[in-house]
Coordinates of C-alpha atoms in Angstrom, one line a residue:
M20 CA 38.7 -18.5 -12.3
A21 CA 41.5 -21.3 -11.5
H22 CA 42.9 -23.2 -14.2
Y23 CA 43.8 -27.2 -13.8
D24 CA 44.5 -29.5 -16.4
A25 CA 44.1 -32.7 -14.2
L26 CA 42.2 -33.4 -10.9
L27 CA 43.5 -35.6 -8.1
V28 CA 41.4 -37.4 -5.9
L29 CA 43.3 -37.6 -2.4
S30 CA 42.3 -40.0 -0.2
F31 CA 43.3 -42.2 3.3
G32 CA 43.4 -45.6 1.5
G33 CA 42.4 -48.9 2.8
P34 CA 43.3 -52.6 2.5
E35 CA 41.9 -54.8 -0.2
G36 CA 42.7 -58.3 1.2
P37 CA 43.3 -60.2 4.5
D38 CA 47.3 -59.9 3.7
D39 CA 47.0 -56.0 3.4
V40 CA 45.5 -55.5 6.9
M41 CA 48.5 -55.5 9.2
P42 CA 50.9 -53.5 6.4
F43 CA 48.3 -50.9 6.0
L44 CA 47.6 -50.6 9.6
E45 CA 51.5 -50.2 10.2
N46 CA 51.6 -47.4 7.6
V47 CA 48.8 -45.6 9.5
V48 CA 50.5 -45.4 12.8
R49 CA 54.2 -45.3 11.6
G50 CA 56.1 -43.2 14.1
R51 CA 53.1 -43.3 16.9
G52 CA 54.3 -46.0 19.1
V53 CA 51.1 -47.8 18.9
P54 CA 51.1 -51.5 20.5
R55 CA 51.2 -54.4 18.4
E56 CA 48.1 -55.8 20.3
R57 CA 46.0 -52.8 19.7
L58 CA 46.7 -53.1 15.6
L59 CA 45.6 -56.6 16.0
E60 CA 42.5 -55.6 17.9
V61 CA 41.7 -53.0 15.1
A62 CA 42.6 -55.7 12.4
E63 CA 40.0 -57.9 13.6
H64 CA 37.7 -55.4 12.4
Y65 CA 38.7 -55.5 9.0
Q66 CA 39.2 -59.2 9.0
S67 CA 35.2 -59.5 9.9
F68 CA 34.9 -57.9 6.4
G69 CA 37.3 -60.2 4.6
G70 CA 40.1 -57.8 5.3
V71 CA 38.6 -55.3 2.7
S72 CA 37.9 -51.8 3.5
P73 CA 34.9 -50.5 1.4
I74 CA 37.0 -47.2 0.8
N75 CA 39.1 -48.0 -2.6
G76 CA 36.2 -49.4 -4.2
Q77 CA 34.3 -46.4 -3.3
N78 CA 37.1 -44.3 -4.6
R79 CA 37.2 -46.1 -7.7
D80 CA 33.3 -45.4 -8.2
L81 CA 33.8 -41.7 -7.5
V82 CA 36.7 -41.5 -10.1
E83 CA 34.5 -43.1 -12.6
A84 CA 31.7 -40.8 -11.8
L85 CA 33.8 -37.8 -12.1
R86 CA 35.5 -38.6 -15.5
P87 CA 32.5 -37.4 -17.7
V88 CA 32.1 -34.4 -15.8
A89 CA 35.4 -33.0 -14.7
G90 CA 36.5 -31.6 -18.1
V91 CA 40.0 -33.2 -17.3
P92 CA 41.7 -36.3 -16.7
V93 CA 41.1 -37.8 -13.2
Y94 CA 43.7 -39.3 -11.1
W95 CA 43.5 -41.2 -7.6
G96 CA 46.2 -41.6 -5.0
N97 CA 46.2 -42.5 -1.2
R98 CA 48.0 -41.7 2.0
N99 CA 48.4 -45.0 3.4
W100 CA 47.7 -47.7 0.6
H101 CA 47.8 -48.4 -3.1
P102 CA 47.9 -46.4 -5.1
F103 CA 50.0 -44.1 -3.2
G104 CA 50.0 -40.4 -3.9
E105 CA 53.5 -40.3 -4.6
E106 CA 53.2 -42.9 -7.5
T107 CA 49.9 -41.3 -8.8
V108 CA 51.8 -37.7 -9.0
R109 CA 54.8 -39.2 -10.7
R110 CA 52.3 -40.9 -13.2
M111 CA 50.6 -37.5 -13.8
A112 CA 54.1 -35.8 -14.3
D113 CA 54.9 -38.5 -17.0
D114 CA 51.4 -37.9 -18.6
G115 CA 52.4 -34.1 -18.7
V116 CA 50.2 -32.7 -16.1
R117 CA 51.4 -29.4 -14.8
R118 CA 48.8 -28.1 -12.6
A119 CA 46.2 -30.2 -11.0
A120 CA 43.1 -29.8 -8.4
V121 CA 43.1 -31.8 -5.5
F122 CA 39.9 -33.0 -4.0
A123 CA 40.5 -34.6 -0.5
T124 CA 37.8 -36.9 0.6
S125 CA 37.3 -35.0 3.7
A126 CA 34.9 -32.2 4.1
Y127 CA 36.1 -30.0 7.3
A128 CA 38.6 -28.1 9.1
G129 CA 41.0 -29.9 11.5
Y130 CA 44.4 -31.6 11.4
S131 CA 43.2 -34.9 10.3
S132 CA 40.7 -33.8 8.2
C133 CA 42.6 -30.8 6.4
R134 CA 46.0 -29.9 7.6
Q135 CA 47.1 -33.5 7.1
Y136 CA 46.2 -33.5 3.3
Y137 CA 48.2 -30.4 3.0
E138 CA 51.3 -32.2 4.4
D139 CA 50.4 -34.9 2.0
I140 CA 50.6 -32.5 -0.8
A141 CA 53.9 -31.2 0.2
R142 CA 55.2 -34.5 0.7
I143 CA 54.4 -36.0 -2.7
S144 CA 55.1 -32.8 -4.6
F145 CA 58.6 -32.7 -6.1
D146 CA 60.5 -30.4 -8.5
G147 CA 59.7 -30.4 -11.9
G148 CA 56.2 -32.2 -10.9
P149 CA 52.5 -30.8 -11.1
E150 CA 51.4 -28.0 -8.9
L151 CA 48.9 -29.4 -6.7
V152 CA 46.2 -27.0 -5.5
K153 CA 43.8 -28.4 -2.7
L154 CA 40.2 -27.3 -3.0
R155 CA 38.2 -25.9 -0.3
H156 CA 36.1 -27.2 2.4
Y157 CA 32.6 -28.4 1.1
G158 CA 30.7 -29.7 4.4
D159 CA 28.1 -26.6 3.6
H160 CA 28.5 -26.9 -0.6
P161 CA 24.6 -27.2 -1.7
G162 CA 25.8 -30.4 -3.8
F163 CA 26.9 -32.0 -0.5
V164 CA 24.0 -31.1 1.4
A165 CA 21.6 -32.1 -1.3
A166 CA 23.5 -35.6 -1.5
M167 CA 23.0 -35.8 2.3
A168 CA 19.4 -34.9 2.5
D169 CA 18.4 -37.1 -0.6
H170 CA 20.0 -40.0 1.1
T171 CA 18.4 -39.0 4.7
R172 CA 14.8 -39.0 3.1
Q173 CA 15.6 -42.4 1.6
A174 CA 16.4 -43.4 5.0
L175 CA 13.2 -42.1 6.6
D176 CA 11.3 -43.8 3.9
R177 CA 12.7 -47.0 4.6
L178 CA 12.3 -46.6 8.3
K179 CA 8.3 -45.8 7.7
D180 CA 8.0 -48.5 5.4
R181 CA 9.6 -50.9 7.7
A182 CA 8.7 -50.0 11.1
G183 CA 5.7 -47.4 10.5
H184 CA 7.5 -44.8 12.1
D185 CA 7.1 -41.0 10.8
H186 CA 8.6 -39.0 13.5
A187 CA 12.3 -40.4 13.6
R188 CA 15.1 -38.4 15.2
L189 CA 17.8 -37.4 13.0
V190 CA 21.5 -38.4 14.7
F191 CA 24.1 -36.8 12.6
T192 CA 27.4 -38.5 13.3
A193 CA 31.1 -37.5 12.6
H194 CA 34.4 -38.7 13.5
S195 CA 35.5 -37.7 17.1
I196 CA 38.7 -36.1 17.8
P197 CA 40.7 -35.2 20.9
V198 CA 39.1 -32.1 22.3
S199 CA 42.5 -30.4 22.2
M200 CA 42.5 -31.0 18.2
A201 CA 38.9 -29.5 18.1
E202 CA 40.0 -26.6 20.0
T203 CA 42.6 -25.4 17.6
A204 CA 40.8 -26.6 14.4
G205 CA 40.7 -23.6 11.9
P206 CA 42.4 -20.2 12.1
S207 CA 40.7 -19.1 15.9
G208 CA 39.8 -22.6 16.9
G209 CA 36.4 -24.6 17.1
L210 CA 35.9 -25.0 13.3
Y211 CA 35.4 -28.7 12.9
E212 CA 32.6 -28.7 15.2
A213 CA 31.1 -25.7 14.1
Q214 CA 31.3 -26.6 10.5
L215 CA 29.5 -29.9 11.2
R216 CA 26.8 -28.2 13.0
R217 CA 26.5 -25.9 10.1
T218 CA 26.2 -28.9 7.7
A219 CA 23.6 -30.7 10.1
E220 CA 21.4 -27.6 10.2
L221 CA 21.4 -27.1 6.5
V222 CA 20.4 -30.8 5.8
N223 CA 17.5 -30.7 8.2
R224 CA 16.6 -27.5 6.5
A225 CA 16.6 -29.0 3.3
L226 CA 14.2 -32.1 4.4
G227 CA 11.9 -29.3 5.4
R228 CA 12.4 -30.6 9.1
T229 CA 11.9 -28.3 12.4
A230 CA 12.1 -31.3 14.7
P231 CA 15.3 -31.1 16.9
W232 CA 18.4 -33.1 15.9
D233 CA 21.5 -34.4 17.2
L234 CA 25.1 -34.3 16.6
V235 CA 27.0 -37.0 18.1
W236 CA 30.7 -38.6 17.6
Q237 CA 31.8 -42.1 16.7
S238 CA 35.3 -43.7 16.0
R239 CA 37.4 -42.3 19.0
S240 CA 40.6 -44.2 19.0
G241 CA 42.7 -42.4 21.8
P242 CA 43.5 -43.7 25.2
P243 CA 40.9 -43.2 27.8
Q244 CA 42.7 -40.5 29.8
V245 CA 42.6 -38.1 26.8
P246 CA 39.3 -36.4 26.3
W247 CA 37.7 -36.7 22.8
L248 CA 34.4 -35.0 21.7
E249 CA 31.3 -36.5 23.1
P250 CA 28.8 -38.1 23.2
D251 CA 29.7 -41.3 21.3
V252 CA 27.0 -42.5 19.2
C253 CA 26.5 -45.7 21.0
D254 CA 26.2 -44.1 24.5
H255 CA 23.6 -41.7 22.7
L256 CA 21.4 -44.2 21.4
R257 CA 21.6 -45.9 24.9
G258 CA 19.7 -42.9 26.3
L259 CA 17.8 -41.5 23.4
D260 CA 14.0 -40.8 23.9
A261 CA 12.8 -41.2 20.6
E262 CA 10.4 -43.6 19.0
A263 CA 13.0 -44.3 16.0
A264 CA 16.3 -42.9 14.8
V265 CA 18.2 -42.2 11.5
L266 CA 22.0 -42.0 11.8
V267 CA 23.2 -39.5 9.3
P268 CA 26.8 -39.6 8.8
I269 CA 27.6 -36.2 7.5
G270 CA 31.4 -36.8 8.7
F271 CA 32.3 -39.1 6.0
V272 CA 31.9 -39.0 2.2
S273 CA 32.1 -42.8 1.6
D274 CA 30.7 -45.7 3.4
H275 CA 34.3 -47.1 4.4
M276 CA 35.2 -49.0 7.6
E277 CA 34.2 -46.7 10.3
V278 CA 30.5 -46.4 8.8
V279 CA 30.1 -50.1 8.1
Y280 CA 31.6 -51.3 11.5
D281 CA 30.8 -48.4 13.9
L282 CA 27.5 -47.7 12.8
D283 CA 26.2 -50.6 10.6
T284 CA 27.8 -53.3 13.2
E285 CA 28.3 -51.5 16.8
A286 CA 25.5 -49.0 16.7
R287 CA 22.9 -51.2 15.2
Q288 CA 23.5 -53.8 17.9
V289 CA 22.8 -51.3 20.4
A290 CA 19.6 -50.1 18.9
E291 CA 18.3 -53.5 18.4
E292 CA 19.1 -54.5 22.3
R293 CA 17.0 -51.1 23.1
G294 CA 13.9 -52.3 20.4
L295 CA 15.0 -48.8 18.9
P296 CA 14.1 -49.0 15.1
M297 CA 17.1 -47.5 13.3
E298 CA 18.1 -46.6 9.6
R299 CA 21.2 -45.6 8.6
A300 CA 21.6 -42.9 5.7
S301 CA 24.2 -43.4 3.1
T302 CA 27.2 -41.3 2.6
A303 CA 27.4 -38.9 -0.5
G304 CA 29.3 -41.6 -2.3
T305 CA 28.7 -40.9 -6.1
H306 CA 25.4 -39.2 -5.8
P307 CA 24.9 -36.8 -8.7
A308 CA 24.9 -33.5 -6.6
F309 CA 28.0 -34.6 -4.9
V310 CA 29.9 -35.2 -8.1
R311 CA 28.7 -32.1 -9.9
M312 CA 30.1 -30.2 -6.5
V313 CA 33.5 -31.4 -7.4
R314 CA 33.3 -29.8 -10.7
E315 CA 31.8 -26.6 -9.2
L316 CA 34.3 -26.5 -6.8
M317 CA 37.4 -26.6 -9.6
D318 CA 35.4 -23.8 -11.3
E319 CA 35.7 -21.6 -8.3
P320 CA 38.5 -18.9 -7.6
E321 CA 41.6 -20.6 -6.7
P322 CA 41.4 -21.3 -2.7
V323 CA 43.6 -19.2 -0.4
P324 CA 45.9 -21.9 1.5
C325 CA 45.6 -21.9 5.0
A326 CA 47.9 -20.5 7.3
L327 CA 50.7 -22.7 8.7
T328 CA 49.4 -22.1 12.2
C329 CA 45.9 -23.3 11.4
C330 CA 44.9 -26.6 12.6
P331 CA 48.1 -27.5 14.3
A332 CA 49.6 -31.0 14.4
P333 CA 48.7 -32.7 17.7
K334 CA 51.1 -33.9 20.3
R335 CA 51.3 -37.6 20.0
R336 CA 51.0 -39.9 23.0
P337 CA 52.4 -43.2 22.7
A338 CA 49.3 -45.2 23.0
Q339 CA 47.3 -43.3 20.3
V340 CA 45.6 -45.8 18.0
P341 CA 45.0 -45.4 14.4
D342 CA 41.7 -44.3 12.8
Q343 CA 39.9 -47.1 10.8
V344 CA 39.2 -46.1 7.4

């Protein structure tokens, strides 16, 4: 078994007030040549929620939930906003940490969802600092599946109580990525989508359901001429032949901006326009099974790092816009 003397929760970060929004977005897109007009457009999504992304609050809750079960001190650092990973790792070194497990708040393969966290680890590591070991993908872990199944069951119950529907269609959602990135995800390509389909299958099975389900995509942010994974969740809801739907955001581990805006705002508006009863399942968050999962990942044999050729960085186009988190 691997031995760690600390746990680092490594995440994307998000603004915590109106004045943070533009500096945060500038951090996200640094070096990508994204037009300021597009940043201002995305900033409006944040400002509609008071300039606060829920992700930092969710991470604080997760850290507090992990402290009693991790067995080691728990730290938290971000890629794009305070507390930055660099600051956190320096503090870990000052505290005498020598070797830490890194839990990335992204469950799947792919450049943005996995490789970029390896790049973060390389960037925030320094000579004499703690060794940082990224834990494995966990979309198929029983703890993640149990958390998502429980939250989906609750959403189905709410829909039944509110609208009287017993036969809602499950619509699993995840962040869309460029098709070229999806094709190179994992050692031999295609792993991002394959892992998500596996998670959806496992959650459906855990619910004891045999009805068909859908996997759709959300939050695309690239120029229209670049193909991304489809169908988009809103387009899917417009054509969905079902009496009701439950959106299940298996591609995310917390209810951050892409969930509360793209699903709770935009997708819900589409459903209401259609007269389609809809509920949205909570993300894993601090579900006890999900929290226990992190401890179990730490107890596994040390994961083998991905090859440097796995999930290569995309070729950035000047007009590519940021992810919202």
